């Protein structure tokens, strides 16, 4: 009986020791893996004060880490005026607030982008010349879409613009020849869609219409913004109603047909 008691105590002690060894091993592995992940992150994402200055990775699918508050100017540029041509998907984590000028400019093979509700501004040319980007969902929370933000995205066919957007810059969708669906809420306070023309109804300005050659006569438009039809390869002629009193710069620039 005494032998059994001793044996039982020994087995229990061995189990405790084994559990302790396994626990210590798991913690050591977790610390090692965390260190490796931080090193890998630092090698791909060059971050300074919460701003992603440069991405130098080679992944097709890129997840922007949540420690980043701003994706900086030309962050995904591989050479002067040449974007990253490896990336096909981008997932921007919650926490990012600003997508700066030319951040993803000319990322030719980018097909999809997930933008979180924390983003407030999409700046000038942020996604310009992303030839294979087919659709974009602008989340509620974005307040500004800058000049030429999605210019020359030749495959872009649909976009959703929430009520939170107060400002859309000139030429934001210029050269988007396939853009046939612009989704707005029916009671959007700032913008409206007539055909495929995007209109600032407060200022009575036509902002974009690269797939639509006739400016709607009943839309109350007084002005056509800079770059509104710029780069369209579809337009062969255009009809402008009498109510329009001002036409911006480069409105039909690059309309070769």
PDB file of C-alpha atoms in Angstrom:
ATOM      1  CA  UNK A   1       0.000   0.000   0.000  1.00  0.00           C
ATOM      2  CA  UNK A   2       2.779   2.379   0.922  1.00  0.00           C
ATOM      3  CA  UNK A   3       4.533   1.552  -2.355  1.00  0.00           C
ATOM      4  CA  UNK A   4       1.382   2.462  -4.304  1.00  0.00           C
ATOM      5  CA  UNK A   5       1.149   5.802  -2.506  1.00  0.00           C
ATOM      6  CA  UNK A   6       4.755   6.586  -3.342  1.00  0.00           C
ATOM      7  CA  UNK A   7       4.197   5.530  -6.948  1.00  0.00           C
ATOM      8  CA  UNK A   8       1.069   7.712  -7.223  1.00  0.00           C
ATOM      9  CA  UNK A   9       2.901  10.745  -5.814  1.00  0.00           C
ATOM     10  CA  UNK A  10       5.749  10.152  -8.241  1.00  0.00           C
ATOM     11  CA  UNK A  11       3.408   9.921 -11.237  1.00  0.00           C
ATOM     12  CA  UNK A  12       1.595  13.092 -10.181  1.00  0.00           C
ATOM     13  CA  UNK A  13       4.889  14.921  -9.795  1.00  0.00           C
ATOM     14  CA  UNK A  14       5.977  13.724 -13.235  1.00  0.00           C
ATOM     15  CA  UNK A  15       2.734  14.954 -14.786  1.00  0.00           C
ATOM     16  CA  UNK A  16       3.150  18.377 -13.168  1.00  0.00           C
ATOM     17  CA  UNK A  17       6.749  18.546 -14.351  1.00  0.00           C
ATOM     18  CA  UNK A  18       5.738  17.527 -17.868  1.00  0.00           C
ATOM     19  CA  UNK A  19       2.959  20.140 -17.970  1.00  0.00           C
ATOM     20  CA  UNK A  20       5.404  22.766 -16.738  1.00  0.00           C
ATOM     21  CA  UNK A  21       7.942  21.836 -19.415  1.00  0.00           C
ATOM     22  CA  UNK A  22       5.311  21.980 -22.159  1.00  0.00           C
ATOM     23  CA  UNK A  23       4.022  25.349 -20.925  1.00  0.00           C
ATOM     24  CA  UNK A  24       7.517  26.825 -20.795  1.00  0.00           C
ATOM     25  CA  UNK A  25       8.220  25.451 -24.264  1.00  0.00           C
ATOM     26  CA  UNK A  26       5.054  26.983 -25.709  1.00  0.00           C
ATOM     27  CA  UNK A  27       5.852  30.377 -24.185  1.00  0.00           C
ATOM     28  CA  UNK A  28       9.414  30.264 -25.546  1.00  0.00           C
ATOM     29  CA  UNK A  29       8.133  29.340 -29.007  1.00  0.00           C
ATOM     30  CA  UNK A  30       5.506  32.116 -28.885  1.00  0.00           C
ATOM     31  CA  UNK A  31       8.139  34.710 -27.922  1.00  0.00           C
ATOM     32  CA  UNK A  32      10.457  33.466 -30.668  1.00  0.00           C
ATOM     33  CA  UNK A  33       7.662  33.518 -33.255  1.00  0.00           C
ATOM     34  CA  UNK A  34       6.567  37.003 -32.168  1.00  0.00           C
ATOM     35  CA  UNK A  35      10.138  38.240 -32.551  1.00  0.00           C
ATOM     36  CA  UNK A  36      10.373  36.678 -36.022  1.00  0.00           C
ATOM     37  CA  UNK A  37       7.052  38.247 -37.057  1.00  0.00           C
ATOM     38  CA  UNK A  38       8.182  41.689 -35.861  1.00  0.00           C
ATOM     39  CA  UNK A  39      11.429  41.300 -37.809  1.00  0.00           C
ATOM     40  CA  UNK A  40       9.533  40.159 -40.915  1.00  0.00           C
ATOM     41  CA  UNK A  41       7.119  43.088 -40.535  1.00  0.00           C
ATOM     42  CA  UNK A  42       9.986  45.568 -40.212  1.00  0.00           C
ATOM     43  CA  UNK A  43      11.641  44.174 -43.343  1.00  0.00           C
ATOM     44  CA  UNK A  44       8.489  44.718 -45.443  1.00  0.00           C
ATOM     45  CA  UNK A  45       6.852  47.754 -43.865  1.00  0.00           C
ATOM     46  CA  UNK A  46       9.030  50.799 -43.241  1.00  0.00           C
ATOM     47  CA  UNK A  47       7.075  52.696 -40.594  1.00  0.00           C
ATOM     48  CA  UNK A  48       7.871  56.006 -38.912  1.00  0.00           C
ATOM     49  CA  UNK A  49       5.564  57.588 -36.313  1.00  0.00           C
ATOM     50  CA  UNK A  50       2.594  55.544 -37.476  1.00  0.00           C
ATOM     51  CA  UNK A  51       3.126  56.407 -41.162  1.00  0.00           C
ATOM     52  CA  UNK A  52       3.897  53.683 -43.682  1.00  0.00           C
ATOM     53  CA  UNK A  53       6.713  55.271 -45.659  1.00  0.00           C
ATOM     54  CA  UNK A  54       7.535  52.371 -47.957  1.00  0.00           C
ATOM     55  CA  UNK A  55       6.472  48.794 -48.611  1.00  0.00           C
ATOM     56  CA  UNK A  56       9.248  46.576 -49.969  1.00  0.00           C
ATOM     57  CA  UNK A  57       7.686  43.121 -49.701  1.00  0.00           C
ATOM     58  CA  UNK A  58       6.906  40.793 -52.604  1.00  0.00           C
ATOM     59  CA  UNK A  59       3.555  39.365 -51.474  1.00  0.00           C
ATOM     60  CA  UNK A  60       0.547  39.210 -53.789  1.00  0.00           C
ATOM     61  CA  UNK A  61      -1.818  39.684 -50.852  1.00  0.00           C
ATOM     62  CA  UNK A  62      -0.829  42.483 -48.489  1.00  0.00           C
ATOM     63  CA  UNK A  63      -2.402  43.128 -45.080  1.00  0.00           C
ATOM     64  CA  UNK A  64      -1.617  46.606 -43.786  1.00  0.00           C
ATOM     65  CA  UNK A  65      -0.907  46.174 -40.032  1.00  0.00           C
ATOM     66  CA  UNK A  66      -3.137  47.952 -37.481  1.00  0.00           C
ATOM     67  CA  UNK A  67      -0.211  49.891 -35.991  1.00  0.00           C
ATOM     68  CA  UNK A  68      -0.283  52.131 -39.094  1.00  0.00           C
ATOM     69  CA  UNK A  69      -2.372  55.311 -38.996  1.00  0.00           C
ATOM     70  CA  UNK A  70      -1.444  56.691 -42.414  1.00  0.00           C
ATOM     71  CA  UNK A  71      -0.350  55.077 -45.671  1.00  0.00           C
ATOM     72  CA  UNK A  72       2.180  57.613 -46.895  1.00  0.00           C
ATOM     73  CA  UNK A  73       2.813  59.212 -50.274  1.00  0.00           C
ATOM     74  CA  UNK A  74       4.158  56.775 -52.894  1.00  0.00           C
ATOM     75  CA  UNK A  75       4.291  54.028 -50.256  1.00  0.00           C
ATOM     76  CA  UNK A  76       3.908  51.280 -52.853  1.00  0.00           C
ATOM     77  CA  UNK A  77       6.016  52.870 -55.562  1.00  0.00           C
ATOM     78  CA  UNK A  78       8.814  50.637 -56.861  1.00  0.00           C
ATOM     79  CA  UNK A  79      10.374  53.227 -59.143  1.00  0.00           C
ATOM     80  CA  UNK A  80       9.597  56.784 -60.225  1.00  0.00           C
ATOM     81  CA  UNK A  81       5.993  56.772 -61.490  1.00  0.00           C
ATOM     82  CA  UNK A  82       5.956  52.962 -61.385  1.00  0.00           C
ATOM     83  CA  UNK A  83       3.827  51.168 -58.826  1.00  0.00           C
ATOM     84  CA  UNK A  84       4.143  47.706 -57.360  1.00  0.00           C
ATOM     85  CA  UNK A  85       3.115  45.174 -60.028  1.00  0.00           C
ATOM     86  CA  UNK A  86       3.146  42.099 -57.759  1.00  0.00           C
ATOM     87  CA  UNK A  87       0.266  43.023 -55.459  1.00  0.00           C
ATOM     88  CA  UNK A  88      -3.198  41.755 -56.389  1.00  0.00           C
ATOM     89  CA  UNK A  89      -5.048  42.213 -53.075  1.00  0.00           C
ATOM     90  CA  UNK A  90      -4.777  44.747 -50.260  1.00  0.00           C
ATOM     91  CA  UNK A  91      -6.495  44.515 -46.892  1.00  0.00           C
ATOM     92  CA  UNK A  92      -6.186  47.711 -44.841  1.00  0.00           C
ATOM     93  CA  UNK A  93      -6.589  47.006 -41.139  1.00  0.00           C
ATOM     94  CA  UNK A  94      -8.787  48.978 -38.750  1.00  0.00           C
ATOM     95  CA  UNK A  95      -6.890  51.981 -37.434  1.00  0.00           C
ATOM     96  CA  UNK A  96      -5.652  53.457 -40.711  1.00  0.00           C
ATOM     97  CA  UNK A  97      -7.135  56.956 -41.105  1.00  0.00           C
ATOM     98  CA  UNK A  98      -5.478  58.432 -44.203  1.00  0.00           C
ATOM     99  CA  UNK A  99      -4.472  57.036 -47.590  1.00  0.00           C
ATOM    100  CA  UNK A 100      -2.056  59.648 -48.873  1.00  0.00           C
ATOM    101  CA  UNK A 101      -1.288  60.924 -52.370  1.00  0.00           C
ATOM    102  CA  UNK A 102      -0.251  58.276 -54.891  1.00  0.00           C
ATOM    103  CA  UNK A 103      -0.099  55.620 -52.160  1.00  0.00           C
ATOM    104  CA  UNK A 104      -1.101  52.810 -54.547  1.00  0.00           C
ATOM    105  CA  UNK A 105      -0.566  54.700 -57.795  1.00  0.00           C
ATOM    106  CA  UNK A 106      -0.027  52.468 -60.837  1.00  0.00           C
ATOM    107  CA  UNK A 107      -0.289  49.160 -58.971  1.00  0.00           C
ATOM    108  CA  UNK A 108      -1.249  47.586 -62.292  1.00  0.00           C
ATOM    109  CA  UNK A 109      -2.339  44.160 -61.049  1.00  0.00           C
ATOM    110  CA  UNK A 110      -4.282  45.264 -57.990  1.00  0.00           C
ATOM    111  CA  UNK A 111      -7.789  43.793 -58.282  1.00  0.00           C
ATOM    112  CA  UNK A 112      -9.341  44.310 -54.838  1.00  0.00           C
ATOM    113  CA  UNK A 113      -8.963  46.608 -51.838  1.00  0.00           C
ATOM    114  CA  UNK A 114     -10.628  46.347 -48.442  1.00  0.00           C
ATOM    115  CA  UNK A 115     -10.894  49.770 -46.791  1.00  0.00           C
ATOM    116  CA  UNK A 116     -11.948  49.948 -43.108  1.00  0.00           C
ATOM    117  CA  UNK A 117     -14.395  52.420 -41.578  1.00  0.00           C
ATOM    118  CA  UNK A 118     -11.556  54.162 -39.726  1.00  0.00           C
ATOM    119  CA  UNK A 119     -10.316  55.751 -42.979  1.00  0.00           C
ATOM    120  CA  UNK A 120     -11.290  59.432 -43.239  1.00  0.00           C
ATOM    121  CA  UNK A 121      -9.422  60.629 -46.347  1.00  0.00           C
ATOM    122  CA  UNK A 122      -8.413  59.128 -49.682  1.00  0.00           C
ATOM    123  CA  UNK A 123      -6.045  61.670 -51.162  1.00  0.00           C
ATOM    124  CA  UNK A 124      -5.002  62.721 -54.671  1.00  0.00           C
ATOM    125  CA  UNK A 125      -4.218  59.886 -57.125  1.00  0.00           C
ATOM    126  CA  UNK A 126      -4.223  57.371 -54.264  1.00  0.00           C
ATOM    127  CA  UNK A 127      -5.404  54.567 -56.560  1.00  0.00           C
ATOM    128  CA  UNK A 128      -4.772  56.214 -59.928  1.00  0.00           C
ATOM    129  CA  UNK A 129      -3.905  53.940 -62.868  1.00  0.00           C
ATOM    130  CA  UNK A 130      -4.743  50.721 -61.029  1.00  0.00           C
ATOM    131  CA  UNK A 131      -5.725  49.103 -64.324  1.00  0.00           C
ATOM    132  CA  UNK A 132      -7.253  45.890 -62.948  1.00  0.00           C
ATOM    133  CA  UNK A 133      -9.231  47.308 -60.030  1.00  0.00           C
ATOM    134  CA  UNK A 134     -12.827  46.355 -60.884  1.00  0.00           C
ATOM    135  CA  UNK A 135     -14.875  47.686 -57.967  1.00  0.00           C
ATOM    136  CA  UNK A 136     -14.422  49.655 -54.784  1.00  0.00           C
ATOM    137  CA  UNK A 137     -16.501  49.918 -51.646  1.00  0.00           C
ATOM    138  CA  UNK A 138     -15.905  53.263 -49.938  1.00  0.00           C
ATOM    139  CA  UNK A 139     -16.860  52.657 -46.291  1.00  0.00           C
ATOM    140  CA  UNK A 140     -19.014  54.900 -44.171  1.00  0.00           C
ATOM    141  CA  UNK A 141     -16.612  57.222 -42.380  1.00  0.00           C
ATOM    142  CA  UNK A 142     -14.658  58.451 -45.386  1.00  0.00           C
ATOM    143  CA  UNK A 143     -15.170  62.216 -45.690  1.00  0.00           C
ATOM    144  CA  UNK A 144     -12.941  63.131 -48.621  1.00  0.00           C
ATOM    145  CA  UNK A 145     -12.032  61.576 -51.971  1.00  0.00           C
ATOM    146  CA  UNK A 146      -9.221  63.660 -53.462  1.00  0.00           C
ATOM    147  CA  UNK A 147      -8.517  64.907 -56.977  1.00  0.00           C
ATOM    148  CA  UNK A 148      -7.907  62.054 -59.448  1.00  0.00           C
ATOM    149  CA  UNK A 149      -8.129  59.525 -56.602  1.00  0.00           C
ATOM    150  CA  UNK A 150      -9.212  56.729 -58.970  1.00  0.00           C
ATOM    151  CA  UNK A 151      -8.245  58.263 -62.300  1.00  0.00           C
ATOM    152  CA  UNK A 152      -7.551  55.940 -65.243  1.00  0.00           C
ATOM    153  CA  UNK A 153      -8.740  52.806 -63.443  1.00  0.00           C
ATOM    154  CA  UNK A 154      -9.780  51.334 -66.780  1.00  0.00           C
ATOM    155  CA  UNK A 155     -11.481  48.231 -65.357  1.00  0.00           C
ATOM    156  CA  UNK A 156     -13.409  49.961 -62.572  1.00  0.00           C
ATOM    157  CA  UNK A 157     -17.078  49.206 -63.204  1.00  0.00           C
ATOM    158  CA  UNK A 158     -18.788  50.032 -59.906  1.00  0.00           C
ATOM    159  CA  UNK A 159     -18.240  52.133 -56.829  1.00  0.00           C
ATOM    160  CA  UNK A 160     -20.163  52.737 -53.637  1.00  0.00           C
ATOM    161  CA  UNK A 161     -20.093  56.232 -52.101  1.00  0.00           C
ATOM    162  CA  UNK A 162     -21.538  56.584 -48.576  1.00  0.00           C
ATOM    163  CA  UNK A 163     -23.342  59.590 -47.111  1.00  0.00           C
ATOM    164  CA  UNK A 164     -20.280  60.444 -44.983  1.00  0.00           C
ATOM    165  CA  UNK A 165     -18.380  61.701 -48.061  1.00  0.00           C
ATOM    166  CA  UNK A 166     -18.564  65.497 -48.158  1.00  0.00           C
ATOM    167  CA  UNK A 167     -15.897  66.272 -50.753  1.00  0.00           C
ATOM    168  CA  UNK A 168     -15.043  64.615 -54.066  1.00  0.00           C
ATOM    169  CA  UNK A 169     -12.176  66.246 -55.926  1.00  0.00           C
ATOM    170  CA  UNK A 170     -11.846  67.083 -59.606  1.00  0.00           C
ATOM    171  CA  UNK A 171     -11.251  64.125 -61.883  1.00  0.00           C
ATOM    172  CA  UNK A 172     -11.690  61.602 -59.077  1.00  0.00           C
ATOM    173  CA  UNK A 173     -12.990  59.057 -61.607  1.00  0.00           C
ATOM    174  CA  UNK A 174     -11.715  60.508 -64.871  1.00  0.00           C
ATOM    175  CA  UNK A 175     -10.661  57.938 -67.453  1.00  0.00           C
ATOM    176  CA  UNK A 176     -12.750  55.188 -65.820  1.00  0.00           C
ATOM    177  CA  UNK A 177     -14.383  54.111 -69.066  1.00  0.00           C
ATOM    178  CA  UNK A 178     -16.065  51.018 -67.609  1.00  0.00           C
ATOM    179  CA  UNK A 179     -17.639  52.846 -64.670  1.00  0.00           C
ATOM    180  CA  UNK A 180     -21.345  52.246 -65.162  1.00  0.00           C
ATOM    181  CA  UNK A 181     -22.585  51.853 -61.577  1.00  0.00           C
ATOM    182  CA  UNK A 182     -22.199  54.603 -58.968  1.00  0.00           C
ATOM    183  CA  UNK A 183     -24.121  53.629 -55.852  1.00  0.00           C
ATOM    184  CA  UNK A 184     -25.480  56.345 -53.570  1.00  0.00           C
ATOM    185  CA  UNK A 185     -28.257  56.289 -51.008  1.00  0.00           C
ATOM    186  CA  UNK A 186     -31.499  57.826 -52.297  1.00  0.00           C
ATOM    187  CA  UNK A 187     -31.305  60.580 -49.694  1.00  0.00           C
ATOM    188  CA  UNK A 188     -27.580  61.335 -50.012  1.00  0.00           C
ATOM    189  CA  UNK A 189     -27.264  64.977 -48.849  1.00  0.00           C
ATOM    190  CA  UNK A 190     -24.273  65.877 -51.016  1.00  0.00           C
ATOM    191  CA  UNK A 191     -24.301  64.001 -54.319  1.00  0.00           C
ATOM    192  CA  UNK A 192     -26.579  62.501 -56.916  1.00  0.00           C
ATOM    193  CA  UNK A 193     -26.232  60.332 -59.997  1.00  0.00           C
ATOM    194  CA  UNK A 194     -27.836  61.047 -63.354  1.00  0.00           C
ATOM    195  CA  UNK A 195     -27.101  58.248 -65.807  1.00  0.00           C
ATOM    196  CA  UNK A 196     -23.466  57.662 -64.940  1.00  0.00           C
ATOM    197  CA  UNK A 197     -22.781  61.330 -64.238  1.00  0.00           C
ATOM    198  CA  UNK A 198     -21.764  62.081 -60.681  1.00  0.00           C
ATOM    199  CA  UNK A 199     -23.056  65.460 -59.544  1.00  0.00           C
ATOM    200  CA  UNK A 200     -22.344  67.648 -56.528  1.00  0.00           C
ATOM    201  CA  UNK A 201     -25.872  68.818 -55.922  1.00  0.00           C
ATOM    202  CA  UNK A 202     -24.897  71.524 -53.419  1.00  0.00           C
ATOM    203  CA  UNK A 203     -22.555  73.262 -55.872  1.00  0.00           C
ATOM    204  CA  UNK A 204     -24.480  72.105 -58.966  1.00  0.00           C
ATOM    205  CA  UNK A 205     -21.271  70.774 -60.493  1.00  0.00           C
ATOM    206  CA  UNK A 206     -20.820  67.731 -62.706  1.00  0.00           C
ATOM    207  CA  UNK A 207     -17.816  65.933 -61.228  1.00  0.00           C
ATOM    208  CA  UNK A 208     -17.461  62.893 -63.444  1.00  0.00           C
ATOM    209  CA  UNK A 209     -19.056  61.366 -66.494  1.00  0.00           C
ATOM    210  CA  UNK A 210     -16.428  59.479 -68.473  1.00  0.00           C
ATOM    211  CA  UNK A 211     -18.903  56.835 -69.655  1.00  0.00           C
ATOM    212  CA  UNK A 212     -21.741  59.239 -70.413  1.00  0.00           C
ATOM    213  CA  UNK A 213     -21.582  61.709 -73.267  1.00  0.00           C
ATOM    214  CA  UNK A 214     -24.742  63.753 -72.656  1.00  0.00           C
ATOM    215  CA  UNK A 215     -24.798  66.078 -69.676  1.00  0.00           C
ATOM    216  CA  UNK A 216     -28.307  65.692 -68.172  1.00  0.00           C
ATOM    217  CA  UNK A 217     -30.357  68.778 -68.998  1.00  0.00           C
ATOM    218  CA  UNK A 218     -32.676  68.395 -66.001  1.00  0.00           C
ATOM    219  CA  UNK A 219     -29.988  68.028 -63.332  1.00  0.00           C
ATOM    220  CA  UNK A 220     -29.585  71.736 -62.577  1.00  0.00           C
ATOM    221  CA  UNK A 221     -25.867  71.700 -63.415  1.00  0.00           C
ATOM    222  CA  UNK A 222     -24.203  75.110 -63.695  1.00  0.00           C
ATOM    223  CA  UNK A 223     -20.576  74.000 -64.050  1.00  0.00           C
ATOM    224  CA  UNK A 224     -18.527  71.071 -65.319  1.00  0.00           C
ATOM    225  CA  UNK A 225     -15.521  70.375 -63.097  1.00  0.00           C
ATOM    226  CA  UNK A 226     -11.911  70.046 -64.196  1.00  0.00           C
ATOM    227  CA  UNK A 227     -11.118  66.661 -65.803  1.00  0.00           C
ATOM    228  CA  UNK A 228     -14.769  65.555 -65.746  1.00  0.00           C
ATOM    229  CA  UNK A 229     -14.485  63.598 -69.025  1.00  0.00           C
ATOM    230  CA  UNK A 230     -10.695  63.552 -69.202  1.00  0.00           C
ATOM    231  CA  UNK A 231      -9.131  60.484 -70.783  1.00  0.00           C
ATOM    232  CA  UNK A 232     -12.384  58.892 -71.922  1.00  0.00           C
ATOM    233  CA  UNK A 233     -11.878  56.539 -74.854  1.00  0.00           C
ATOM    234  CA  UNK A 234     -15.638  56.067 -75.288  1.00  0.00           C
ATOM    235  CA  UNK A 235     -16.925  59.583 -75.866  1.00  0.00           C
ATOM    236  CA  UNK A 236     -17.216  60.573 -79.535  1.00  0.00           C
ATOM    237  CA  UNK A 237     -19.417  63.642 -79.026  1.00  0.00           C
ATOM    238  CA  UNK A 238     -21.036  65.479 -76.149  1.00  0.00           C
ATOM    239  CA  UNK A 239     -24.171  67.524 -75.572  1.00  0.00           C
ATOM    240  CA  UNK A 240     -23.997  70.295 -72.978  1.00  0.00           C
ATOM    241  CA  UNK A 241     -27.277  71.922 -71.884  1.00  0.00           C
ATOM    242  CA  UNK A 242     -27.864  75.680 -71.911  1.00  0.00           C
ATOM    243  CA  UNK A 243     -27.844  75.909 -68.115  1.00  0.00           C
ATOM    244  CA  UNK A 244     -24.106  75.216 -67.923  1.00  0.00           C
ATOM    245  CA  UNK A 245     -22.272  78.533 -67.577  1.00  0.00           C
ATOM    246  CA  UNK A 246     -18.719  77.352 -66.837  1.00  0.00           C
ATOM    247  CA  UNK A 247     -16.513  74.528 -68.065  1.00  0.00           C
ATOM    248  CA  UNK A 248     -13.350  73.641 -66.148  1.00  0.00           C
ATOM    249  CA  UNK A 249      -9.851  72.912 -67.390  1.00  0.00           C
ATOM    250  CA  UNK A 250      -8.958  69.725 -69.301  1.00  0.00           C
ATOM    251  CA  UNK A 251     -12.590  68.587 -69.335  1.00  0.00           C
ATOM    252  CA  UNK A 252     -12.161  66.718 -72.645  1.00  0.00           C
ATOM    253  CA  UNK A 253      -8.395  66.290 -72.558  1.00  0.00           C
ATOM    254  CA  UNK A 254      -7.289  62.907 -73.884  1.00  0.00           C
ATOM    255  CA  UNK A 255     -10.695  62.085 -75.413  1.00  0.00           C
ATOM    256  CA  UNK A 256      -9.076  60.750 -78.571  1.00  0.00           C
ATOM    257  CA  UNK A 257     -12.292  59.556 -80.210  1.00  0.00           C
TER     258      UNK A 257
END
